[in-house]
Coordinates of C-alpha atoms in Angstrom, one line a residue:
X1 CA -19.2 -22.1 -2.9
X2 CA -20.4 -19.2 -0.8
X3 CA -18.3 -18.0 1.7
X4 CA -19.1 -17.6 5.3
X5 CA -20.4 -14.3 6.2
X6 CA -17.8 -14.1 8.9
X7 CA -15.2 -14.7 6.5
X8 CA -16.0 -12.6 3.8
X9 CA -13.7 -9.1 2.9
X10 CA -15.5 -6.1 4.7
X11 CA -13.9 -3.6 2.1
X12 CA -14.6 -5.6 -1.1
X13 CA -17.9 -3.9 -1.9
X14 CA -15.7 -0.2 -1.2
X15 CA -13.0 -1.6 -3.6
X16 CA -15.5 -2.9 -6.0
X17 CA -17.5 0.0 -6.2
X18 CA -14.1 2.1 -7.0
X19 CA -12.8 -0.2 -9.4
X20 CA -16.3 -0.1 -11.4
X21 CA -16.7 4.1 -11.4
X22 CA -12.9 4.2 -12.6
X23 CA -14.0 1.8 -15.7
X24 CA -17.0 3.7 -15.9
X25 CA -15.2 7.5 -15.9
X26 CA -12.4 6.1 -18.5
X27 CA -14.0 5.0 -21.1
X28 CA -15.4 8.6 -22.0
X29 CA -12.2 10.0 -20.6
X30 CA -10.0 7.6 -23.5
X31 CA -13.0 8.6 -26.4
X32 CA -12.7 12.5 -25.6
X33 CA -8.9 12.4 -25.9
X34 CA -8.8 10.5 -28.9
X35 CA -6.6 8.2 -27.5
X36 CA -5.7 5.0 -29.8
X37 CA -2.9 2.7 -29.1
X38 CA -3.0 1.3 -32.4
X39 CA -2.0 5.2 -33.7
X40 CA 1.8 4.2 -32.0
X41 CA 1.9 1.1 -34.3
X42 CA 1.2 2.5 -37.4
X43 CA 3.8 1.4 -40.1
X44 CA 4.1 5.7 -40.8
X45 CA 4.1 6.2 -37.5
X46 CA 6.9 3.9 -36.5
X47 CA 9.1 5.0 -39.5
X48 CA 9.3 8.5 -38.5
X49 CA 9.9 7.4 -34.8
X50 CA 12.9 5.4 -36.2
X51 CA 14.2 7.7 -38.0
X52 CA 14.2 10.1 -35.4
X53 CA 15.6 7.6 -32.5
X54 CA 18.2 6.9 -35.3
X55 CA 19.5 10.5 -35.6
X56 CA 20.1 10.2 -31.7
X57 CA 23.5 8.3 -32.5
X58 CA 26.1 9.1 -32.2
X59 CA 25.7 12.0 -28.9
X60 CA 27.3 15.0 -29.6
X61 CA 30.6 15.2 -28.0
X62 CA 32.4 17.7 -29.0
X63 CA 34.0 19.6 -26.5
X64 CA 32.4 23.2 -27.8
X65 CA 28.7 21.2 -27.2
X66 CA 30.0 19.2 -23.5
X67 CA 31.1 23.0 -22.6
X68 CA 27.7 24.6 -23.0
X69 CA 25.7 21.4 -21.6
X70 CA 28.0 21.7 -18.2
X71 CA 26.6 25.5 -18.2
X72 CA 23.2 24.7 -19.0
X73 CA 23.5 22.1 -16.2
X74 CA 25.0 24.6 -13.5
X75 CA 22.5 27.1 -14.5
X76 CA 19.5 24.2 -14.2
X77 CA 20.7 23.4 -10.7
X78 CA 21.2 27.1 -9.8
X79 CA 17.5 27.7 -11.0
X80 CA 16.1 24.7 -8.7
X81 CA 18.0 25.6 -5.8
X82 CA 17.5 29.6 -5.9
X83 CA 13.6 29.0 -6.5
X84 CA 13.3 26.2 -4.1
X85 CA 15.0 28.8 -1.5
X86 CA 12.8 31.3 -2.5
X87 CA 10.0 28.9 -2.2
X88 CA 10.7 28.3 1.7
X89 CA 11.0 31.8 1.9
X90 CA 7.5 32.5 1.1
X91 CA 5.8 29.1 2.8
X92 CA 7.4 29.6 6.1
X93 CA 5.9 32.8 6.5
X94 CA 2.7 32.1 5.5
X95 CA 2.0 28.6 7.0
X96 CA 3.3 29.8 10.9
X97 CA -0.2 32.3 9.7
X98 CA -2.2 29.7 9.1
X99 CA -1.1 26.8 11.8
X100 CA -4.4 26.4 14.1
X101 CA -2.3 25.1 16.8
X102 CA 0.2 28.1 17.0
X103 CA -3.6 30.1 17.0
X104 CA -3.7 32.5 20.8
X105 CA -7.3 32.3 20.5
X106 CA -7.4 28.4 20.0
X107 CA -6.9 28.1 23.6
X108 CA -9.4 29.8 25.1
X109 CA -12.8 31.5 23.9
X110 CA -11.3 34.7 24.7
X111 CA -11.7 37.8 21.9
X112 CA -10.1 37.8 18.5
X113 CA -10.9 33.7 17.6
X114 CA -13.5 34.6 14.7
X115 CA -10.3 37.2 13.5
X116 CA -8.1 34.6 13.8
X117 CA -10.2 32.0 11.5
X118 CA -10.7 34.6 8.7
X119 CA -7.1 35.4 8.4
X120 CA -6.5 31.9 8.7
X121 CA -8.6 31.1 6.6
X122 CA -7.6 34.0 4.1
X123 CA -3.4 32.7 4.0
X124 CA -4.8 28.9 3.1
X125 CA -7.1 30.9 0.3
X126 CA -3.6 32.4 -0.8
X127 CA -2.0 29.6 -0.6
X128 CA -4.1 28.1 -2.6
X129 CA -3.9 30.3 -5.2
X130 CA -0.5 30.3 -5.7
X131 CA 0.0 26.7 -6.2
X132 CA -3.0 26.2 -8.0
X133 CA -1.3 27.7 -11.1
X134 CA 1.1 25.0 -12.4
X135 CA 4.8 25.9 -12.4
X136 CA 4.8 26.1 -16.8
X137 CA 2.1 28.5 -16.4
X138 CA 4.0 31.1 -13.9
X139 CA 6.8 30.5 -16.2
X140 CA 5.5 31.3 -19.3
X141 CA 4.4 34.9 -17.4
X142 CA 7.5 35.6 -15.9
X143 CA 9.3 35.4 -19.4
X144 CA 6.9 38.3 -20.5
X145 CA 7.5 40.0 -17.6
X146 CA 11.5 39.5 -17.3
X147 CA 12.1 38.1 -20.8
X148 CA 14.4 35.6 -21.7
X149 CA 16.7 33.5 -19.3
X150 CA 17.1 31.8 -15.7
X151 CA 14.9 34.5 -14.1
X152 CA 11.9 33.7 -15.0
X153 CA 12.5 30.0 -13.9
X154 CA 13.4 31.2 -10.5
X155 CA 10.3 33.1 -9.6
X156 CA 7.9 30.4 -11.3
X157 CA 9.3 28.0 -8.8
X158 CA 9.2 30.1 -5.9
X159 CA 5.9 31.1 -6.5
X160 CA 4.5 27.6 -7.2
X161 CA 6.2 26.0 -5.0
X162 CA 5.9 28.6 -2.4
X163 CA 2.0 27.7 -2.0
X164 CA 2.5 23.7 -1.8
X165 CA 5.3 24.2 0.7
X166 CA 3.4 26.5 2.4
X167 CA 0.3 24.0 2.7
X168 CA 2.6 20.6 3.8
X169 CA 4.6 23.2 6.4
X170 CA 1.1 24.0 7.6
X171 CA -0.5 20.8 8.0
X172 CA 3.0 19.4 9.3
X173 CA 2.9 21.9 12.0
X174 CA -1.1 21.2 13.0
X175 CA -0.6 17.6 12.9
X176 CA 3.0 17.0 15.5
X177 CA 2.5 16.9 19.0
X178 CA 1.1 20.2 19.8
X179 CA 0.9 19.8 23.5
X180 CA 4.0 21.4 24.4
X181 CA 3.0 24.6 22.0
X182 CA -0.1 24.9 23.8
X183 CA 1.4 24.7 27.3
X184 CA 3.9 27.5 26.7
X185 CA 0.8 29.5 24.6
X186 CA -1.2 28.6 28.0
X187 CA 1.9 30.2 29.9
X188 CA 1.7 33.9 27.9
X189 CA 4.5 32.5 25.5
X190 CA 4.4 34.4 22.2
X191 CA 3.8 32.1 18.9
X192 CA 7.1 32.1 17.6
X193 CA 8.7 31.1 20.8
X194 CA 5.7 28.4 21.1
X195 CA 6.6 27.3 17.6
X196 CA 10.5 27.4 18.0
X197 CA 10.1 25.2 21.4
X198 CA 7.0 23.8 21.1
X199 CA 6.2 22.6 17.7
X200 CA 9.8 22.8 15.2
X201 CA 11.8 20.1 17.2
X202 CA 8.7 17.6 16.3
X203 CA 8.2 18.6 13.3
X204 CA 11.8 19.3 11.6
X205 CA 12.6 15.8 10.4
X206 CA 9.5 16.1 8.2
X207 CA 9.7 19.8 6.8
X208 CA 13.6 18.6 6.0
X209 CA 12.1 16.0 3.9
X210 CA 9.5 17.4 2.3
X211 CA 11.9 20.8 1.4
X212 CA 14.5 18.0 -0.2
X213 CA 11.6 16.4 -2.3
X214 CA 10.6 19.9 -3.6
X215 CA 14.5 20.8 -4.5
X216 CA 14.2 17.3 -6.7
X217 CA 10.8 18.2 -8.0
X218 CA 12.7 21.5 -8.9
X219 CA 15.4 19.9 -11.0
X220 CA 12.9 18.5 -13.3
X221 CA 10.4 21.5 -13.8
X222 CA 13.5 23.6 -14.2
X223 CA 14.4 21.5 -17.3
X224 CA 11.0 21.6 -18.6
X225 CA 10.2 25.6 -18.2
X226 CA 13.6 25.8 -20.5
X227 CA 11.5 24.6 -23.2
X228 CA 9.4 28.0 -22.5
X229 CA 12.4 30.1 -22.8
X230 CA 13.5 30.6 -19.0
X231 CA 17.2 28.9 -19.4
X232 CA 19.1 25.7 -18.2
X233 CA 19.1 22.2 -20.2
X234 CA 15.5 22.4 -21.5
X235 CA 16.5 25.6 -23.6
X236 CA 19.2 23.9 -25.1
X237 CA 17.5 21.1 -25.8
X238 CA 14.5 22.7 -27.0
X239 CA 16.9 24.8 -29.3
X240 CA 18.9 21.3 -30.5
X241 CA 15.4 19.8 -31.7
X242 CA 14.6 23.0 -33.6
X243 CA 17.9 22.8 -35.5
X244 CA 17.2 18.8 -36.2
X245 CA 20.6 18.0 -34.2
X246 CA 19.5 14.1 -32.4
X247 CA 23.3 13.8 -31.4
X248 CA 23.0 17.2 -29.3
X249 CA 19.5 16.2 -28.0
X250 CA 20.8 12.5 -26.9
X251 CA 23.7 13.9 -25.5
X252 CA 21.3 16.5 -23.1
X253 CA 19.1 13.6 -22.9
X254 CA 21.8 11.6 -21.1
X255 CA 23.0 14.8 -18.6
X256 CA 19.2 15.2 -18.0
X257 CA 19.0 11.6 -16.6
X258 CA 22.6 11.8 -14.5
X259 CA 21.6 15.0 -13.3
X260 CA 18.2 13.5 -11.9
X261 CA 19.6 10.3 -10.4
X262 CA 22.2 12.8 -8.7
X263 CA 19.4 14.7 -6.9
X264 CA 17.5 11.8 -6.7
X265 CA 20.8 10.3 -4.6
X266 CA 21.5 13.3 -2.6
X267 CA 17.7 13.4 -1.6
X268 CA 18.5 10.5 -0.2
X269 CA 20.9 10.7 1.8
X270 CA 19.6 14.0 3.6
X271 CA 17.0 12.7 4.5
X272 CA 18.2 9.8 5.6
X273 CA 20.8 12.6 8.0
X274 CA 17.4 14.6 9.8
X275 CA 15.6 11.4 10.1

């Protein structure tokens, strides 16, 4: 009945222990939310969900509607791709600051290595911050700041997603083979030659990747911050449920869900290209 000691699962205590302090964290978690699944199957409840599923058919498709749904769609793809740009923009910069292994003073206990670790340590503080507002957040600024329209979309995602790309391109860069960057730093080679020929060819496939998921990432968040008032398909669906219209809101429903499995496609297949 008991098992051998020899054959018994090392990491089942670990995974026990885990499994028990999850139970244990959501059952406060589900009474503090007021969570009830039996809320979802209340006969009221289920009436007015009907009712509004029902007003979902037929989708609007009326060629006045389709013609402003294409332009909310070019504009939600614009926003991703303009803000993801930006994005990269701001990361690249600031992760080739705070890469150890592109660090002079890494390589030697010469001057300037307790320097070098604050401002490192200063551009991952920044970093931090940046991401550490959520995307909603930046965009619900911005359309105070520039008002109304694709703008603020733009500069929530490049800020937001500026810090996270800045963080992955960092730790990308410090964990590829960093033997060649440190011969050429060894050699009196500057950083960005180090990094160009020492550490990008390694680590390229990956920062492709990662960029590609962001831009995907960025198709969805651009929808939601339309619901904020910064443009694309989530303002006019945000507008559509306002005015009661379920055909409209089906019909931006539907784009919403080609337009993901498009980037979700095209994602894909770059990264299947760099790898």
């Amino acid at each position: 009945m008991f098992l051998n000691p020899a054959d018994r699962d090392p990491a089942a205590l670990p995974r026990l222990t885990v499994t028990l302090a999850v139970l244990i964290l959501l059952v406060p978690g589900l009474r503090w939310t007021e969570f009830d699944l039996r809320e979802l199957f209340d006969p009221q409840n289920r009436e007015t969900m009907g009712r509004f599923l029902a007003a979902f058919f037929p989708p609007a498709l009326n060629a006045e509607f389709l013609r402003l749904t294409l332009q909310a769609t070019v504009e939600t793809l614009a926003m991703a791709t303009a803000g993801t740009a930006l994005a990269m923009a701001i990361a690249f910069p600031l992760a080739l600051g705070a890469t150890r292994s592109l660090s002079i003073s890494r390589i030697g206990p010469g001057p300037g290595r307790g320097l070098g670790w604050v401002v490192r340590a200063g551009l991952r503080l920044g970093l931090a911050l940046l991401r550490g507002v959520p995307e909603i957040v930046w965009a619900l600024l911005f359309v105070r700041a520039v008002g109304l329209g694709p703008a603020a979309s733009v500069l929530a995602i490049a800020i937001s997603y500026g810090g996270m790309l800045g963080k992955i391109y960092a730790e990308i860069f410090d964990s590829s083979d960093t033997r060649f960057a440190r011969a050429l730093l060894e050699a009196g080679s500057g950083r960005l030659s180090a990094f160009f020929y020492g550490v990008l060819p390694g680590a390229a496939p990956e920062v492709v990747s990662y960029s590609v998921y962001r831009w995907e990432c960025a198709v969805r968040a651009s929808v939601i911050m339309g619901f904020v008032g910064a443009g694309g398909l989530g303002q006019q669906m945000e507008l559509s449920i306002r005015m009661l219209e379920g055909g409209e809101v089906c019909t931006l429903l539907i784009t919403f869900l080609l337009l993901v499995f498009l980037a979700d496609g095209l994602s894909v297949i770059l990264r299947r290209a760099v790898a």
